[in-house]
Tab-separated table of C-alpha atoms and ligand atoms in Angstrom:
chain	number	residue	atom	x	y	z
A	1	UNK	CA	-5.062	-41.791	68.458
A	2	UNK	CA	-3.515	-40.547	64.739
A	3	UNK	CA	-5.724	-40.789	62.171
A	4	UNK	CA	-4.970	-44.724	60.622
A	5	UNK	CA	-5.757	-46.155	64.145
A	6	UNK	CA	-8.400	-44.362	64.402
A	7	UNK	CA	-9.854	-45.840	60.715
A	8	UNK	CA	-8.749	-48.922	61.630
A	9	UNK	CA	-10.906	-49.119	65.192
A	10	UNK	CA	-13.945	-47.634	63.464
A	11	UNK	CA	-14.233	-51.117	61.381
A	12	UNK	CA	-14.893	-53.051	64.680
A	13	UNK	CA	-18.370	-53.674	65.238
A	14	UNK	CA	-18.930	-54.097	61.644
A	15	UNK	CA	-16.571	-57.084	61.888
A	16	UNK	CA	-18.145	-58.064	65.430
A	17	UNK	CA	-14.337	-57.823	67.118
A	18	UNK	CA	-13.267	-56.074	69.893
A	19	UNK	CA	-9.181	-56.344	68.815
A	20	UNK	CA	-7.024	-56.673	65.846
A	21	UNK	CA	-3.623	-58.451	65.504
A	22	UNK	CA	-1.622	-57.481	62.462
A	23	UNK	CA	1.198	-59.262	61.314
A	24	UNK	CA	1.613	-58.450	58.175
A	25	UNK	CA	4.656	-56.719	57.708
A	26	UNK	CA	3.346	-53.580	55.551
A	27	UNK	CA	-0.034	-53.063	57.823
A	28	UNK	CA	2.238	-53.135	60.577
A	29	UNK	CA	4.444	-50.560	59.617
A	30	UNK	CA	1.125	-48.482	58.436
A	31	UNK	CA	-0.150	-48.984	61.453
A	32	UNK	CA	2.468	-48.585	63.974
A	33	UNK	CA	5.341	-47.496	62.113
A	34	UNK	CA	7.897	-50.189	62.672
A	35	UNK	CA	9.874	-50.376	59.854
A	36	UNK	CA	11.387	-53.907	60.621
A	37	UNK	CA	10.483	-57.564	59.505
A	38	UNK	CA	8.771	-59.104	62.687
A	39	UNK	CA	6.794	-58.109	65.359
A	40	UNK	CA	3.026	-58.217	65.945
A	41	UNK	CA	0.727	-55.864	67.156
A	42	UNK	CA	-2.621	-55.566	69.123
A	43	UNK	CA	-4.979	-52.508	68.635
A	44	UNK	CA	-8.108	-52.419	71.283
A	45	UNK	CA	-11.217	-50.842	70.288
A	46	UNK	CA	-10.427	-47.550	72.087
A	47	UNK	CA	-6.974	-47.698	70.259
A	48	UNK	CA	-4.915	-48.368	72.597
A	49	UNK	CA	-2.532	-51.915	71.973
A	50	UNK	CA	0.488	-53.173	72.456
A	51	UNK	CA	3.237	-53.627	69.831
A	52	UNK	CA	5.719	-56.784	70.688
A	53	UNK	CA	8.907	-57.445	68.980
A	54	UNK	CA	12.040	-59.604	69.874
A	55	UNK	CA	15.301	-57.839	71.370
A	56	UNK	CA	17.273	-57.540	68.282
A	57	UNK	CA	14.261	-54.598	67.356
A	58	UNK	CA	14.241	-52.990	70.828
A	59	UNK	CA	16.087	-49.447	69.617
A	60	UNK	CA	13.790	-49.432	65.909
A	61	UNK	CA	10.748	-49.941	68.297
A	62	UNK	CA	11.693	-47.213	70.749
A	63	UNK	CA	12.340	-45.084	67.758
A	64	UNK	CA	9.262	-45.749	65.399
A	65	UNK	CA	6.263	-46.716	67.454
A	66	UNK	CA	4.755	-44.390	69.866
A	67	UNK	CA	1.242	-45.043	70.347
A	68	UNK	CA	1.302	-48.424	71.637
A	69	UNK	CA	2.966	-50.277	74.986
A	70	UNK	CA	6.168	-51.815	73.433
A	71	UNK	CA	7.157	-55.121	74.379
A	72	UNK	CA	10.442	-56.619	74.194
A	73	UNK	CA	10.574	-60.439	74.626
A	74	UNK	CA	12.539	-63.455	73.334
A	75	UNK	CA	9.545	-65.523	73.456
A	76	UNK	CA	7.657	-66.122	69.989
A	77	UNK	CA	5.718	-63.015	69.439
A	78	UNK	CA	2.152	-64.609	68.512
A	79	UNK	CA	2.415	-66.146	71.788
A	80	UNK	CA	2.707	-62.666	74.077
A	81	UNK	CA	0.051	-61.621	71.844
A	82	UNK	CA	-1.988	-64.753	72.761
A	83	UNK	CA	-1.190	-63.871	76.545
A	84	UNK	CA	-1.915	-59.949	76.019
A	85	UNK	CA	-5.236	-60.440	74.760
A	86	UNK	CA	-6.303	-63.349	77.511
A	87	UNK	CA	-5.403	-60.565	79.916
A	88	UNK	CA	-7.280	-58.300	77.876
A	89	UNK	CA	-10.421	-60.403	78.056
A	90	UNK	CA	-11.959	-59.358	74.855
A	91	UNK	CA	-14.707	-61.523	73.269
A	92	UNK	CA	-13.101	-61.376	69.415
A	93	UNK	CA	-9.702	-60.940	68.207
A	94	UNK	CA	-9.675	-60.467	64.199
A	95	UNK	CA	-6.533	-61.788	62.342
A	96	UNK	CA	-5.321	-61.249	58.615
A	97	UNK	CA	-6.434	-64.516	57.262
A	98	UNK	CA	-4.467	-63.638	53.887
A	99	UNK	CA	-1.529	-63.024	55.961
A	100	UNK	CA	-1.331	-65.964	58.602
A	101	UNK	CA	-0.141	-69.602	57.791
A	102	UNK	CA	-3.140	-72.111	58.806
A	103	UNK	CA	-0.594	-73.679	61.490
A	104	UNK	CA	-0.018	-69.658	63.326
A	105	UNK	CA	-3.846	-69.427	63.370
A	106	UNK	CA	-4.697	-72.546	65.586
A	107	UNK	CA	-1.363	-72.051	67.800
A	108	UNK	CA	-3.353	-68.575	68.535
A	109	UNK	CA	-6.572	-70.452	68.691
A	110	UNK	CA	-5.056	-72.595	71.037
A	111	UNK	CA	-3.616	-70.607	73.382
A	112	UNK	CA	-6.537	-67.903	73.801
A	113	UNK	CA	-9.065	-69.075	76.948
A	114	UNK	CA	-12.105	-66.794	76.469
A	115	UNK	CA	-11.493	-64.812	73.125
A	116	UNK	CA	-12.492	-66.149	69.595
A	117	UNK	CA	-10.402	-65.857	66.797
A	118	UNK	CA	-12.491	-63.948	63.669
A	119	UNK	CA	-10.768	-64.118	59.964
A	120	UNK	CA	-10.795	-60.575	58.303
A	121	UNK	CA	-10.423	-59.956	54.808
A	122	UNK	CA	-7.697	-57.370	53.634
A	123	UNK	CA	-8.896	-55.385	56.399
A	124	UNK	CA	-5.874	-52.702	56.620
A	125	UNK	CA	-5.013	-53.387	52.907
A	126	UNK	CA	-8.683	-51.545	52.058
A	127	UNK	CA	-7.375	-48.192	54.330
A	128	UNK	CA	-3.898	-48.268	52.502
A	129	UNK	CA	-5.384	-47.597	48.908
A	130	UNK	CA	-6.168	-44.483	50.238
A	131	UNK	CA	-3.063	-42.574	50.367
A	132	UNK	CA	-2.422	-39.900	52.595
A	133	UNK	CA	-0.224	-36.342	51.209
A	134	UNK	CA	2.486	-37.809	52.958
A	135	UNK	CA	2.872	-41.289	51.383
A	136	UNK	CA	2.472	-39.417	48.154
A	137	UNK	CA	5.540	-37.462	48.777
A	138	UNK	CA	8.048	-40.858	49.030
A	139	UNK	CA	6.225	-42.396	46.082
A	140	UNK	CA	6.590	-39.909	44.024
A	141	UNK	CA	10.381	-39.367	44.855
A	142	UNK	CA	10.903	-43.300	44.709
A	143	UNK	CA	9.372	-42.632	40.937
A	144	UNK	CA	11.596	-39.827	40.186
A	145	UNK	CA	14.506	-41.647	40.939
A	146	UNK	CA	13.302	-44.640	38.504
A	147	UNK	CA	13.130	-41.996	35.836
A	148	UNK	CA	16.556	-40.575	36.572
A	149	UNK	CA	17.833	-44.336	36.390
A	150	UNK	CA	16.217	-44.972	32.985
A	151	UNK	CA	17.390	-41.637	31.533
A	152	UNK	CA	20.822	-42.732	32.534
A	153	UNK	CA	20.827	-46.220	31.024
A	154	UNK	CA	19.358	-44.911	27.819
A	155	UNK	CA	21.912	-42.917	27.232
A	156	UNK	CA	25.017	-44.548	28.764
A	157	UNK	CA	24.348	-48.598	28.559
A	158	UNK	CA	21.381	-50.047	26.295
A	159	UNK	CA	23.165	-50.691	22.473
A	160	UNK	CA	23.360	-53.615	20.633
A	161	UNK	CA	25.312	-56.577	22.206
A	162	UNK	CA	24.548	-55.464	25.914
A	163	UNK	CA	22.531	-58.101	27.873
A	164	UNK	CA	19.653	-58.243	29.176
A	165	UNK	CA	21.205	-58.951	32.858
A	166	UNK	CA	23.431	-55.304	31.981
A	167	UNK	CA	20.345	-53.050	31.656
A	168	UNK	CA	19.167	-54.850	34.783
A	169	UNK	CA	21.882	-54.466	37.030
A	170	UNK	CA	22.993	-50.842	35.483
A	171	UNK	CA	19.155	-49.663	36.108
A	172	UNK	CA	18.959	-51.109	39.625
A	173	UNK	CA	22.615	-49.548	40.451
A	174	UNK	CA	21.680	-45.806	39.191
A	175	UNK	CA	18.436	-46.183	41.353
A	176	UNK	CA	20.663	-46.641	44.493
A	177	UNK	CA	23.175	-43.761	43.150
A	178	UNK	CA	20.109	-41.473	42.821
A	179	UNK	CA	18.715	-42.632	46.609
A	180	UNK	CA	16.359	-45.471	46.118
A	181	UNK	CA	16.749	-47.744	49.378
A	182	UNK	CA	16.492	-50.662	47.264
A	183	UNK	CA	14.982	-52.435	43.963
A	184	UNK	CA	11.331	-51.878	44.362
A	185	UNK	CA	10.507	-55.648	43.113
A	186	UNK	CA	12.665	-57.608	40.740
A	187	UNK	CA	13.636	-55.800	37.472
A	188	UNK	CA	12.138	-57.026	34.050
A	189	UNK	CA	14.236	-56.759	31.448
A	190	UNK	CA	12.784	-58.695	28.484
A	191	UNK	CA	13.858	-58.400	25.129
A	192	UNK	CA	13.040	-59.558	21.323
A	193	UNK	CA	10.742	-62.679	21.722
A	194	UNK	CA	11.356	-62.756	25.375
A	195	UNK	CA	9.207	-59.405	25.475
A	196	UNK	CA	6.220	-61.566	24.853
A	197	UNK	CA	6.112	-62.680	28.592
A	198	UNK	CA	4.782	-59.683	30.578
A	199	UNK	CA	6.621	-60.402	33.706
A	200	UNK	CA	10.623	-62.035	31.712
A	201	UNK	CA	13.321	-62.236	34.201
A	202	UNK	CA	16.691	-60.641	32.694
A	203	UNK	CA	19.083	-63.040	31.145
A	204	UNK	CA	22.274	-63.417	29.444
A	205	UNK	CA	20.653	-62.937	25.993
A	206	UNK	CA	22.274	-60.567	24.181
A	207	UNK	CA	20.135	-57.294	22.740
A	208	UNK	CA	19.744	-57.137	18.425
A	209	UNK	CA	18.800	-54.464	16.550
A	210	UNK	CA	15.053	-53.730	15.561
A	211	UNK	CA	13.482	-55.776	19.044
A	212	UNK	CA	11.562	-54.566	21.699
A	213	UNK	CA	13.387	-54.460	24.896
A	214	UNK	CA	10.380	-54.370	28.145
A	215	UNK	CA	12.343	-52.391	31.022
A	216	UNK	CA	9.621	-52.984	33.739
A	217	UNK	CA	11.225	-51.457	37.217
A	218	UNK	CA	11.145	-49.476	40.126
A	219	UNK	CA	12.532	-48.140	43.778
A	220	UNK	CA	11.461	-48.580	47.274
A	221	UNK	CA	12.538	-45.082	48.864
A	222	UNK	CA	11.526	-44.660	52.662
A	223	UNK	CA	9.310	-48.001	52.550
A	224	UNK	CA	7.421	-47.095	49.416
A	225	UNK	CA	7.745	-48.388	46.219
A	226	UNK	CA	7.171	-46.816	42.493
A	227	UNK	CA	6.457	-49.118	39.398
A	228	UNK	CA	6.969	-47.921	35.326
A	229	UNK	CA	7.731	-49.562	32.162
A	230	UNK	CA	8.840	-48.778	29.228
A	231	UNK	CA	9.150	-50.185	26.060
A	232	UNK	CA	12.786	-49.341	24.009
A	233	UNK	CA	14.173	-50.315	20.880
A	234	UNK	CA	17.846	-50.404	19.285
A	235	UNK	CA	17.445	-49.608	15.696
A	236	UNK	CA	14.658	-49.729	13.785
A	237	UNK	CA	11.423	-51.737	14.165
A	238	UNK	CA	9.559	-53.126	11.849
A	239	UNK	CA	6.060	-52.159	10.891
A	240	UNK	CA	4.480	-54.872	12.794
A	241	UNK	CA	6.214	-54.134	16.293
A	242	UNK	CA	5.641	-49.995	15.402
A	243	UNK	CA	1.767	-50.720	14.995
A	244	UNK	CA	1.637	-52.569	18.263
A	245	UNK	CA	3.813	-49.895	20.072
A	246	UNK	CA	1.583	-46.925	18.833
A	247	UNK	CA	-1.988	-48.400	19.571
A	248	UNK	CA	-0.452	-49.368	23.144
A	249	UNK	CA	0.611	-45.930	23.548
A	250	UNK	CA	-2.871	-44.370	22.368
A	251	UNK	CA	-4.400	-46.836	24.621
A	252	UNK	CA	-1.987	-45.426	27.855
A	253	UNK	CA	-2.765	-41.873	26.885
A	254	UNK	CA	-6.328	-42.355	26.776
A	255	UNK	CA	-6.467	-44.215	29.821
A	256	UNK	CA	-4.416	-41.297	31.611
A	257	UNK	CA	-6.781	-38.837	29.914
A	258	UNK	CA	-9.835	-39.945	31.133
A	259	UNK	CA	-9.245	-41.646	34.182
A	260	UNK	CA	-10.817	-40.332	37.380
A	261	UNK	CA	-11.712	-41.173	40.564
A	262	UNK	CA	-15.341	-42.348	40.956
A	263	UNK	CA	-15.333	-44.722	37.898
A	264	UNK	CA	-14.573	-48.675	38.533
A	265	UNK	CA	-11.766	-50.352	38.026
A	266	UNK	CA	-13.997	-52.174	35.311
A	267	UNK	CA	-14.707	-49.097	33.618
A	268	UNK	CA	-10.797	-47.530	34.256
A	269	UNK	CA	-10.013	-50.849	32.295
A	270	UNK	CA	-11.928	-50.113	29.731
A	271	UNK	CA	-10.379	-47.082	28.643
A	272	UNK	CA	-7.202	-48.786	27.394
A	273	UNK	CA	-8.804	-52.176	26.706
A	274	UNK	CA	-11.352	-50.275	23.887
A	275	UNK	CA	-8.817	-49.178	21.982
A	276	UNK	CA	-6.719	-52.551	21.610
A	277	UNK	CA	-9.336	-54.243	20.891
A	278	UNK	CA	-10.629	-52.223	18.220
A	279	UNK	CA	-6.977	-52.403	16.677
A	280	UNK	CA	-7.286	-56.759	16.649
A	281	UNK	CA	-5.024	-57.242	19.478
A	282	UNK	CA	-7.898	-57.720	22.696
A	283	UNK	CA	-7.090	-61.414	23.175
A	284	UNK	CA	-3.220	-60.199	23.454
A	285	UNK	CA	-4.112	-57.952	26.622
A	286	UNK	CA	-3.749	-60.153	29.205
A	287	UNK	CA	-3.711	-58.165	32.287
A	288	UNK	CA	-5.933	-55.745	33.874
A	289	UNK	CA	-4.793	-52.079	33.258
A	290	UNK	CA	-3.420	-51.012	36.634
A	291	UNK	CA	-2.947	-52.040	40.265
A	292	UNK	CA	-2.273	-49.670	43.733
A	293	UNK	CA	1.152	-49.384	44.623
A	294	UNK	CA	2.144	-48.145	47.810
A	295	UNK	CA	4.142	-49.934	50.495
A	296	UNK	CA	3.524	-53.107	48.427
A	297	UNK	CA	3.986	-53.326	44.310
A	298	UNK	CA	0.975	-55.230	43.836
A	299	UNK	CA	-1.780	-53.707	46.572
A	300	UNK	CA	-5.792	-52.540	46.114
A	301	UNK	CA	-6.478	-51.298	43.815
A	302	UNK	CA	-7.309	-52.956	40.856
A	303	UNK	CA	-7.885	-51.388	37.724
A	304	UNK	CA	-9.951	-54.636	35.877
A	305	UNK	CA	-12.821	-55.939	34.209
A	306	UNK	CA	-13.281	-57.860	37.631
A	307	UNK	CA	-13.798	-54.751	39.633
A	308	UNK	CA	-16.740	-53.152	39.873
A	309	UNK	CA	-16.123	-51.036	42.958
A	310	UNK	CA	-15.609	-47.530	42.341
A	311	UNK	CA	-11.779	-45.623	42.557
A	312	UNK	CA	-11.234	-44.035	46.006
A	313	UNK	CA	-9.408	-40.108	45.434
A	314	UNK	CA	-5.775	-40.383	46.499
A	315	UNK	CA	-5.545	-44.013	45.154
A	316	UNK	CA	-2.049	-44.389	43.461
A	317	UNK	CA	-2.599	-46.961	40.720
A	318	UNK	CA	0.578	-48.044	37.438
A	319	UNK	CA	-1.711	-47.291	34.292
A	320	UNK	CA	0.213	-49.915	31.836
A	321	UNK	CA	-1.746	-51.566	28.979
A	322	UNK	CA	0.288	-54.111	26.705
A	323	UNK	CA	-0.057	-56.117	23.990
A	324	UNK	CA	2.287	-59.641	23.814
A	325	UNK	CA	2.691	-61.595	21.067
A	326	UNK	CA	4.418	-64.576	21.009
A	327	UNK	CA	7.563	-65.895	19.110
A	328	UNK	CA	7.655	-61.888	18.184
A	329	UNK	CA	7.809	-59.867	21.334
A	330	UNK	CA	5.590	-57.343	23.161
A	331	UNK	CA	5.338	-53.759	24.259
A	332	UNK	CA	4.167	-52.455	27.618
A	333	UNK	CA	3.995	-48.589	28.602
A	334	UNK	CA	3.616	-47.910	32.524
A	335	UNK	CA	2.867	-44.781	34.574
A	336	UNK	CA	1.817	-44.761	38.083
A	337	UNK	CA	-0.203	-42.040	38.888
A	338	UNK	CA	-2.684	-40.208	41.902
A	339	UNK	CA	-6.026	-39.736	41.241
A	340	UNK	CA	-6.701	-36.659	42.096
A	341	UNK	CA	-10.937	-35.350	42.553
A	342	UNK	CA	-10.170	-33.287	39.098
A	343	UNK	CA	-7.927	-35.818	36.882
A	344	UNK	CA	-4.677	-37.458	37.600
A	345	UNK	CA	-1.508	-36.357	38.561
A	346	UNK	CA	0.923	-38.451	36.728
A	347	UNK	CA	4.044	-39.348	38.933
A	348	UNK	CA	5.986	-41.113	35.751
A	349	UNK	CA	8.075	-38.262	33.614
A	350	UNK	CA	9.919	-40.711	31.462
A	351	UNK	CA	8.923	-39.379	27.702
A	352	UNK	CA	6.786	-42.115	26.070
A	353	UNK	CA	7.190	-41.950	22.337
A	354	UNK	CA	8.633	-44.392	20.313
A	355	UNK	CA	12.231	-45.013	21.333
A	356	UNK	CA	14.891	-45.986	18.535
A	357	UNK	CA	18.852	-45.986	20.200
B	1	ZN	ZN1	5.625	-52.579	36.494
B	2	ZN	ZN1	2.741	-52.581	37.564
């Protein structure tokens, strides 16, 4: 039993179940290591399961997952899991209630004879925000290639006149020529007042001189995904837009100073939030600091006033403070970084001063 499954199975009698039946697709692929987009997967208290896919998967499965009975069948999965378990005759199955539609949950319910059905909250998504050495290795190469990208399309293809949809497409094309499987999410490029929205789509709009362009982007190499942002300009800014951009960059750099594992996301928060407020701009911070990234962009942790759980060691969390202001624009800075038992280690390398092409 490797060392996830065996996490996973010591959770059991806390959550009074004897199985678990993931199918998500990320906590499957944690868990088992399939790498493809359906298949479920029961794991018995003593670890043992059985991982059942449809025949279009049965070479992945026979390559990626080894410590469970594979099944190949054309009938719907969550049904073979239904029959599995009845053979199994255990007295509680848990299921990812965040994951499964309302109408997949009472076809299992229905079909299961002696076994209740017990909802689980983020059960698998809690043991993924720990990372282990070798997780850190593909997100840190799926954020070297974003930096690569950026580097390139700062110096080849952001001037005046480009659009926002060129940045986009150049960035996402130089992440693939560098080895990225993929776009990590969809790219944000957002530029003069369309900066203001934190999360702007790329467009047609053309880029002018002296407005913040938000490049917010990143890879998925090997399943994992990376996540930075920066904030560029062509020409010069005016003093407004430079204010904003230097107390959001004090506020990043303090929050990667003094950010350690052990403090809550609350107080991580803080660290960046302190310092725009005391500048004026608090009520134009409307995010939390930071969130995990791992096989998913958006995962646990998260780095904001509402948590008041303490940071695991080996979390991977963006660190990216902003400040938005609308009809004007907005700057962002993100990092994504490890925390490490003695500081961070900061995965980003893109340089982070002020920007003028
Ligand atoms: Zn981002
Ligand atoms: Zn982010």
């Amino acid at each position: 039993m490797n060392h996830r499954i065996q996490r996973l199975v010591s959770m059991y009698s806390e959550l009074g179940i004897e199985g678990f039946l993931i199918s998500k697709r990320e906590n499957l692929r944690y868990i088992t290591g399939f790498s493809g987009s359906t298949g479920v997967c029961v794991v018995l208290k003593d670890g043992s399961g059985v991982f059942i896919t449809d025949p279009r998967y049965d070479v992945q499965a026979a390559e990626e997952v080894s410590e469970f009975e594979i099944m190949i069948s054309r009938e719907p999965a969550l049904s073979e899991a239904a029959m599995w378990i009845n053979n199994s005759k255990i007295a509680a199955v848990g299921i990812e209630a965040a994951a499964m539609t309302v109408a997949s949950k009472n076809e299992l319910a229905g079909l299961l004879t002696g076994t209740d059905v017990v909802e689980t909250d983020r059960v698998i998504e809690k043991l993924r925000a720990v990372k282990d050495e070798s997780e850190i290795v593909c997100i840190r190469q799926a954020a070297r290639i974003a930096d690569q990208a950026l580097d390139a399309v700062l110096r080849d293809v952001i001037k005046e006149g480009v659009s926002e949809l060129d940045i986009a497409i150049e960035l996402e094309y130089q992440m693939r020529r560098h080895g990225g499987d993929k776009p990590g999410f969809d790219t944000v490029v957002a530029s003069g007042p369309r900066a203001a929205m934190a999360h702007g789509a790329p467009t047609d709009r053309k880029i002018r001189p002296g407005e913040p362009i938000v490049l917010d982007f990143g890879c998925c190499y090997r399943g994992y995904i990376s996540d930075m942002t920066r904030t560029v300009f062509v020409g010069e800014p005016d003093a407004e837009m430079r204010k904003v951009y230097r107390v959001v960059l004090e506020a990043q750099l303090n929050a990667c100073h003094n950010l350690r594992a052990g403090m809550t996301g609350k107080e991580a928060d803080a660290l960046a939030r302190s310092i725009i407020e005391r500048s004026g701009y608090g009520d134009r911070f409307g995010h939390g600091l930071g969130h995990g990234v791992g096989l998913e962009v958006h995962e646990l942790p998260s780095l904001s006033p509402k948590n008041d759980s303490p940071l695991e060691p080996l979390s991977v969390v963006s660190v990216e403070p902003g400040i938005y202001l609308p009809q004007k624009g907005g700057v962002r800075i993100e990092d994504l970084v490890v925390l490490r038992p003695d500081g961070i280690e900061n995965l980003t390398g893109s340089p982070k001063d002020l920007v003028c092409l």
